[in-house]
mmCIF file of C-alpha atoms in Angstrom:
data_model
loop_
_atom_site.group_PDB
_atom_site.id
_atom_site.type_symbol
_atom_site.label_atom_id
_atom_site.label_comp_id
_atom_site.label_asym_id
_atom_site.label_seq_id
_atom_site.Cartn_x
_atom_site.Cartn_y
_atom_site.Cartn_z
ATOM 1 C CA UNK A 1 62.603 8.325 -34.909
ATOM 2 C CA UNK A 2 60.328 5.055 -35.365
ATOM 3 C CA UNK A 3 63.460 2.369 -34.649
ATOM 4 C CA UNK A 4 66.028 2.105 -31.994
ATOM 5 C CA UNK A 5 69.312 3.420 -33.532
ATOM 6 C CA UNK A 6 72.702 2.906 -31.898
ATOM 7 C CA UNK A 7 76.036 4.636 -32.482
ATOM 8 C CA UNK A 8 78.783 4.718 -33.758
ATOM 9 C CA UNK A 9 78.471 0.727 -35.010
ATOM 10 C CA UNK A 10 82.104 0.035 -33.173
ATOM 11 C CA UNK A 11 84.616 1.916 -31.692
ATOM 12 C CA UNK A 12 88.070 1.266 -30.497
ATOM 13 C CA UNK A 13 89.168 2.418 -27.129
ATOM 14 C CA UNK A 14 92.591 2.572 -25.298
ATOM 15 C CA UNK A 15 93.067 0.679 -21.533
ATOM 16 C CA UNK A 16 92.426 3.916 -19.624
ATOM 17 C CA UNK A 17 90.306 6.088 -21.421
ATOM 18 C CA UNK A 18 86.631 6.818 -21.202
ATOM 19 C CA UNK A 19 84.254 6.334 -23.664
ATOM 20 C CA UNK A 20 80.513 6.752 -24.689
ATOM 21 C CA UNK A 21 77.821 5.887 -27.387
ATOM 22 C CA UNK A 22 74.335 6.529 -27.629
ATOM 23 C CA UNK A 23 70.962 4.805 -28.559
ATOM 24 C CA UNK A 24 68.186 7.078 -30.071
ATOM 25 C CA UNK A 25 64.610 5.929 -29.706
ATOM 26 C CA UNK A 26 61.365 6.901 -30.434
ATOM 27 C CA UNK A 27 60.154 9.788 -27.706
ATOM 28 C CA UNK A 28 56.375 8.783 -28.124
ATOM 29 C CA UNK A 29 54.826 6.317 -26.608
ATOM 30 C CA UNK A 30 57.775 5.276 -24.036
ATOM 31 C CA UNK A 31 57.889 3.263 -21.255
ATOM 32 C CA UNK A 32 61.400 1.892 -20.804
ATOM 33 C CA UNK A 33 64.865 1.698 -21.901
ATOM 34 C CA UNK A 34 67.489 -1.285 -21.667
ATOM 35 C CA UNK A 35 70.885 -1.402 -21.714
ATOM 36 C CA UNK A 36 72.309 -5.149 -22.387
ATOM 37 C CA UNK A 37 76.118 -6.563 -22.493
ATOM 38 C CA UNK A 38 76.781 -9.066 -25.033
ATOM 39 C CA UNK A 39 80.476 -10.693 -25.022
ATOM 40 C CA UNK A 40 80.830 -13.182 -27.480
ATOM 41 C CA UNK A 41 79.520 -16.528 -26.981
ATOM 42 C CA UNK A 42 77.545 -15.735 -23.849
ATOM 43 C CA UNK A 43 74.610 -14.732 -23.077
ATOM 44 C CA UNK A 44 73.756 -10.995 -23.188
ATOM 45 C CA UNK A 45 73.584 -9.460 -19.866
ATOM 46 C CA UNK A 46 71.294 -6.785 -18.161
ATOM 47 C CA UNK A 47 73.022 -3.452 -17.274
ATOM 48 C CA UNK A 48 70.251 -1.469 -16.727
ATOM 49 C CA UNK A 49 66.493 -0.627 -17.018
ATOM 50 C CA UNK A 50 65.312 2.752 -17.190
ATOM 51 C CA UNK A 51 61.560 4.129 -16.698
ATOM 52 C CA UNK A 52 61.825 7.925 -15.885
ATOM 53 C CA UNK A 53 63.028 10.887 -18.033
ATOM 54 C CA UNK A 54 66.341 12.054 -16.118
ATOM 55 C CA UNK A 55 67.459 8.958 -14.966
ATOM 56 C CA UNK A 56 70.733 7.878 -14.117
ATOM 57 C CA UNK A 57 71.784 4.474 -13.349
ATOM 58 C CA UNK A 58 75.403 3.402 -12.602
ATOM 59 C CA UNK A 59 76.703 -0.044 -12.192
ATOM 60 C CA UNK A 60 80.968 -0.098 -11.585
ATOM 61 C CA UNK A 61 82.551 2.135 -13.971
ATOM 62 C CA UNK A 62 79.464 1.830 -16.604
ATOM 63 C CA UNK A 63 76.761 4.330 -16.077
ATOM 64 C CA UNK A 64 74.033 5.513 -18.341
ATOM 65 C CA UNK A 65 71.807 8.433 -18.575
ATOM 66 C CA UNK A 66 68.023 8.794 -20.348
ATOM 67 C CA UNK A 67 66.362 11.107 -21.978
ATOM 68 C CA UNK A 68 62.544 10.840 -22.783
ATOM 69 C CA UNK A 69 61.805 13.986 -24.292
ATOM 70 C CA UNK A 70 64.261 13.827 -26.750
ATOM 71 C CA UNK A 71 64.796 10.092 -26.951
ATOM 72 C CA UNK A 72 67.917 9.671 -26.471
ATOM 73 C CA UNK A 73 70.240 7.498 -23.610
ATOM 74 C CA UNK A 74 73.989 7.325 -23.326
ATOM 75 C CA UNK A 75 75.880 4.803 -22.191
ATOM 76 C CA UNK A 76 79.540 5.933 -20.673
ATOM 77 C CA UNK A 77 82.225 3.901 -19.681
ATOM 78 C CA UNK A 78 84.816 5.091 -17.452
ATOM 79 C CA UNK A 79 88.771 3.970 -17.284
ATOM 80 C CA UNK A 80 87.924 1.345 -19.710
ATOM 81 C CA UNK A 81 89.315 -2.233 -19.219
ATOM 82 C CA UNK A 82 89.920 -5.232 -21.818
ATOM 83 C CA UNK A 83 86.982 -7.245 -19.739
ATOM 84 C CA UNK A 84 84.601 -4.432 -21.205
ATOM 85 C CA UNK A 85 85.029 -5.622 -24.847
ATOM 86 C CA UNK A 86 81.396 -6.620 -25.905
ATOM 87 C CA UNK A 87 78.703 -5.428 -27.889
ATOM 88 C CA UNK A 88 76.589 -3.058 -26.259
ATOM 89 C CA UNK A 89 72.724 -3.001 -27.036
ATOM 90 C CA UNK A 90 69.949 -1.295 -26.351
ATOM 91 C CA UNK A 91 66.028 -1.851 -25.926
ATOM 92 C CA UNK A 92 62.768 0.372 -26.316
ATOM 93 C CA UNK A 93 59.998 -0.552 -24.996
ATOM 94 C CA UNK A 94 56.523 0.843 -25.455
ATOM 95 C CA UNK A 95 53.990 2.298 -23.269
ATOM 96 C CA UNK A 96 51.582 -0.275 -25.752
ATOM 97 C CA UNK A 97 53.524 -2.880 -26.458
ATOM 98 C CA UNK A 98 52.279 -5.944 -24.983
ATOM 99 C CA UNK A 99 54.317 -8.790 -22.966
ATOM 100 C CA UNK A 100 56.747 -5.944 -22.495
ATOM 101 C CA UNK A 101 58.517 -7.086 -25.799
ATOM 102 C CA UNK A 102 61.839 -5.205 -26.452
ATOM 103 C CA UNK A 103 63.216 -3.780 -30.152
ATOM 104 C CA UNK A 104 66.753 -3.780 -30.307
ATOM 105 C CA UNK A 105 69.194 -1.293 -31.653
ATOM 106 C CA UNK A 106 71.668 -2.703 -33.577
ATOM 107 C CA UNK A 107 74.387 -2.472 -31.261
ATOM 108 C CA UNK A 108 77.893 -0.509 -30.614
ATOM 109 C CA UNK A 109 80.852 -3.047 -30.678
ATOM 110 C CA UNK A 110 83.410 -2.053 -28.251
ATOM 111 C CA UNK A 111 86.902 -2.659 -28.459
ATOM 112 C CA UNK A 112 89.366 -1.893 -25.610
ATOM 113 C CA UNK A 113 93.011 -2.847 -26.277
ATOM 114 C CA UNK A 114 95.980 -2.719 -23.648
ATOM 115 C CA UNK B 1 70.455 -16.199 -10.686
ATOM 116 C CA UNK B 2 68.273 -15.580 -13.310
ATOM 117 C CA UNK B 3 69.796 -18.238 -16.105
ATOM 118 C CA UNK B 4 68.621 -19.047 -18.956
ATOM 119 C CA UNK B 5 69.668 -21.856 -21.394
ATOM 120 C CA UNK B 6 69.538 -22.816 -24.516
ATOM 121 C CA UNK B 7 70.139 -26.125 -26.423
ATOM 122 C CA UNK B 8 71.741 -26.340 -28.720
ATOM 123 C CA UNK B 9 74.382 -24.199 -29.001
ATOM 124 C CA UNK B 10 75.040 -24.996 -32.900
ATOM 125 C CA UNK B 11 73.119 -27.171 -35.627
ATOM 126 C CA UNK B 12 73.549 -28.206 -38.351
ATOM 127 C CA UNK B 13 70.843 -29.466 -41.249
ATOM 128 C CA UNK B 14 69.694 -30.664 -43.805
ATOM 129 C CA UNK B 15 67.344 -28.653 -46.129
ATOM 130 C CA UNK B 16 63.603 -30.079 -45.609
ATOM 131 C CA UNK B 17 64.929 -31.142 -42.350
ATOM 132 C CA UNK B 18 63.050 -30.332 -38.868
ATOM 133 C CA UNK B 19 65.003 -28.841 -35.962
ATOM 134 C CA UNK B 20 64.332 -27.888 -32.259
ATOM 135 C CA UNK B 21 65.782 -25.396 -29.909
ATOM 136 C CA UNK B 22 65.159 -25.443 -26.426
ATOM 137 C CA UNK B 23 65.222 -22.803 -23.938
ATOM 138 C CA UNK B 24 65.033 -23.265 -20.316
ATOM 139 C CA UNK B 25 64.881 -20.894 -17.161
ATOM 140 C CA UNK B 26 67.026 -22.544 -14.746
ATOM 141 C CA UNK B 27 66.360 -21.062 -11.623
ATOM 142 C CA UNK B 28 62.511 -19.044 -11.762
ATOM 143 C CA UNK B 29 59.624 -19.370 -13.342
ATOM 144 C CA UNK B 30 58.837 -17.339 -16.643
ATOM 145 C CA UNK B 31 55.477 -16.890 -17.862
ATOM 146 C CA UNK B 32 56.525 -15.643 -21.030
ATOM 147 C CA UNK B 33 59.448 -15.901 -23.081
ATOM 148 C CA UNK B 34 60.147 -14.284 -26.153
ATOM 149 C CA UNK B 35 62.076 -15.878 -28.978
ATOM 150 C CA UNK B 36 64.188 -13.562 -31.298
ATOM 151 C CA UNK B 37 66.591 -13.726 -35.038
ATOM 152 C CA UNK B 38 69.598 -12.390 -35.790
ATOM 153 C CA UNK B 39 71.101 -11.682 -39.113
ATOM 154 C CA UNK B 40 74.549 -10.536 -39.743
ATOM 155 C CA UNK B 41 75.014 -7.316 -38.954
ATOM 156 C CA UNK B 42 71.538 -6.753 -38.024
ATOM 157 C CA UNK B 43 70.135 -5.905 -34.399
ATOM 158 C CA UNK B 44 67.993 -8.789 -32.875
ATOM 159 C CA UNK B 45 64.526 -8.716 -34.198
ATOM 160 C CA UNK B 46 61.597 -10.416 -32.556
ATOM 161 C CA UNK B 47 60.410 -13.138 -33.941
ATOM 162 C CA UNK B 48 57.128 -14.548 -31.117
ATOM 163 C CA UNK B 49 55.824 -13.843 -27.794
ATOM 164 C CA UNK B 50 55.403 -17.284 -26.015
ATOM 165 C CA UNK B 51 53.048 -17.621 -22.900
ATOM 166 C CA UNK B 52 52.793 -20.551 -21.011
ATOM 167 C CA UNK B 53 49.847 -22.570 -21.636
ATOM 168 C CA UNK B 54 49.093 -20.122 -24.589
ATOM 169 C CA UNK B 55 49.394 -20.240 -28.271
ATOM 170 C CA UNK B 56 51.849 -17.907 -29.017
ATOM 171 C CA UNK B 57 51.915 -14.878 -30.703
ATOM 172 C CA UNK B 58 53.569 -14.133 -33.880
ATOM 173 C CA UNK B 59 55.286 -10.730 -35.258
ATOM 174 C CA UNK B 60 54.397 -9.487 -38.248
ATOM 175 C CA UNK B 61 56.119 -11.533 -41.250
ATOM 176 C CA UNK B 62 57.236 -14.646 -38.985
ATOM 177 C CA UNK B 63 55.332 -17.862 -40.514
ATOM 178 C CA UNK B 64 53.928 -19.375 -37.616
ATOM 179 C CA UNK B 65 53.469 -22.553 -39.327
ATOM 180 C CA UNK B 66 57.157 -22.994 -40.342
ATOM 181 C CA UNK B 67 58.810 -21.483 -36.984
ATOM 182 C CA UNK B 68 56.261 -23.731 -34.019
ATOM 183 C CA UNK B 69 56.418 -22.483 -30.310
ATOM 184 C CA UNK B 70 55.482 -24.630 -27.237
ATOM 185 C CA UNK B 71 55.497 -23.216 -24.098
ATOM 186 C CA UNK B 72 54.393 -25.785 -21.883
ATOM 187 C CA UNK B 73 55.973 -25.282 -18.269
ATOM 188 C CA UNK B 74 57.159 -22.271 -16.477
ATOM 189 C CA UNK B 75 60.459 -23.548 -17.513
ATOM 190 C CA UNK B 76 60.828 -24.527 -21.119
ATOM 191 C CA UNK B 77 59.959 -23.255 -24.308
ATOM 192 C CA UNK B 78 60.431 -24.921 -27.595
ATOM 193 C CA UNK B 79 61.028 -23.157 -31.409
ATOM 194 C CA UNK B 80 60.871 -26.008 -34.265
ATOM 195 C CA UNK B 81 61.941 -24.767 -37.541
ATOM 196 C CA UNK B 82 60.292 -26.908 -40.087
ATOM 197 C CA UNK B 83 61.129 -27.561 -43.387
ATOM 198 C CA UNK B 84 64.523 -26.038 -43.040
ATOM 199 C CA UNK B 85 66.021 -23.733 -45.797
ATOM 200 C CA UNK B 86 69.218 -22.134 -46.294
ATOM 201 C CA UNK B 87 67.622 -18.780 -46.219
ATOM 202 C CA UNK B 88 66.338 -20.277 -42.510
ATOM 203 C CA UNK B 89 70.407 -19.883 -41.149
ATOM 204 C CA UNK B 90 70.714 -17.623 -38.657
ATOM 205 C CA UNK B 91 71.028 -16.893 -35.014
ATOM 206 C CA UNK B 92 68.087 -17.900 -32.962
ATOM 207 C CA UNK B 93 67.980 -16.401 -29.382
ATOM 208 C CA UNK B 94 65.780 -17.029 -26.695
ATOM 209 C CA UNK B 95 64.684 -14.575 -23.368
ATOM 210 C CA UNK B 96 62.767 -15.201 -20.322
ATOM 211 C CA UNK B 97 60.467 -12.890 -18.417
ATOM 212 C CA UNK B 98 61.133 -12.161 -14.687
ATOM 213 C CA UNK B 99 58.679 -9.293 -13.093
ATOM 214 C CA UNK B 100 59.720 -7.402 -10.324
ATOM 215 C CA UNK B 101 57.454 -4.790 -8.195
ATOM 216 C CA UNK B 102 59.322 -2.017 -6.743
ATOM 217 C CA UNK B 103 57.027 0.972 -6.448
ATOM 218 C CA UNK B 104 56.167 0.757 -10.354
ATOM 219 C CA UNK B 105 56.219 -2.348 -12.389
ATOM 220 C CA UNK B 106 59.826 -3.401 -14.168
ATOM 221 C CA UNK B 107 60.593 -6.093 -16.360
ATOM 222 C CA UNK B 108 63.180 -7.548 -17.136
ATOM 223 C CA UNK B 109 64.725 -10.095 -19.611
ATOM 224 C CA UNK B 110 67.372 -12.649 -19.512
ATOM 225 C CA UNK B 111 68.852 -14.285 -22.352
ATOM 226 C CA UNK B 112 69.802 -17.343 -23.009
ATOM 227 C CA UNK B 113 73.266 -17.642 -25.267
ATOM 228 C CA UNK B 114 71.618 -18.721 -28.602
ATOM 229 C CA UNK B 115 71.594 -21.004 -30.967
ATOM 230 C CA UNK B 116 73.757 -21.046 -34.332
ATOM 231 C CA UNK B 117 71.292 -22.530 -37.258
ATOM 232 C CA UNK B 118 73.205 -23.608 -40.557
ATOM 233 C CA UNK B 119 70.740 -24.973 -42.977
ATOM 234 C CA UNK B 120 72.774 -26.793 -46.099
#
């Protein structure tokens, strides 16, 4: 994989349920992974950052997961609420990339109706 | 903490026309800030590295002559698109650099909330 892909591209999920989506990146040359949440008309936000094959990071009922060898993270969202509607991105960055510069996926739009 | 602002939020111009977006850290000090596009349906591409007190540096493709970074505080950095086209429109978002050491070396970006370009 040479680009950060995301999916699906949107999904629709009920008050309640779980849900989660994943961002392939390239396994070569890693150094970290980003998770961002972008509601409309605000800023995005930083969920996590993740350095080291294995991790796990959890923040509330989001948590993600990383996996370096493959190049692969998930992002899972448990019980989802309406206040988690957003866009859900993730970054790559390289081991060589200078100014620690981030390439985006193109995000996973998540809907969560009552 | 850790805000970031942008300004404006929405423009509108005239082709041939000149326009600046600013973005500001509001509360720390960002050596670098990155400024980044957005087409429809696309995933945010990076469009310049800007480092205080440095010229900035350009991805590959991104007419440095037409799209003019200043970064000249630890606070603000300017994007001028000149000689607007229509093909120009698009979503202009900045970022701002904060380092933290913890064992290792993180880094972290915030965002500011963009800037809606029309060009007519």
């Amino acid at each position: 994989i040479l680009n950060v892909e995301q999916s699906p591209q949107s999904l629709h999920v009920q008050e309640g349920d779980s849900t989660n989506f994943t961002c392939s990146f390239p396994s070569s040359n890693f150094y970290a992974l980003h998770w961002y949440r972008w509601e409309t008309a605000k800023s995005p936000e930083a969920l996590f950052v993740m350095t080291l094959n294995g991790d796990e990071k959890k923040k509330g009922r989001i948590s993600a997961t990383l996996n370096t060898k493959e190049g692969y993270s998930y992002l899972y969202i448990k019980g989802s609420q309406p206040e988690d509607s957003a866009t859900y991105l993730c970054a790559f960055t390289g081991a060589t990339d200078s100014w620690g510069k981030l390439q985006f996926g193109a995000g996973t739009q998540v809907v969560v109706t009552p | 903490g850790a805000v970031v602002s942008q300004h404006p939020s929405w423009v509108i111009c005239k082709s041939g026309t000149s326009v600046k977006i600013e973005c500001r850290s509001l509360d720390f000090q960002a050596t670098t800030m990155f400024w980044y596009r957005q087409f429809p349906k696309q995933s945010l591409m990076l469009m310049a590295t800007s480092n205080e007190g440095s010229k900035a540096t350009y991805e590959q493709g991104v007419e440095k002559d037409k799209f003019l970074i200043n970064h000249a505080s630890l606070t603000l950095s300017t994007l001028t698109v000149t000689s607007a086209h229509p093909e120009d429109s698009s979503f202009y978002i900045c970022s701002a650099r904060l380092w933290r050491l913890a064992g290792g070396t993180l880094t972290e970006q915030y965002f500011g909330p963009g800037t809606r370009l029309t060009v007519t």
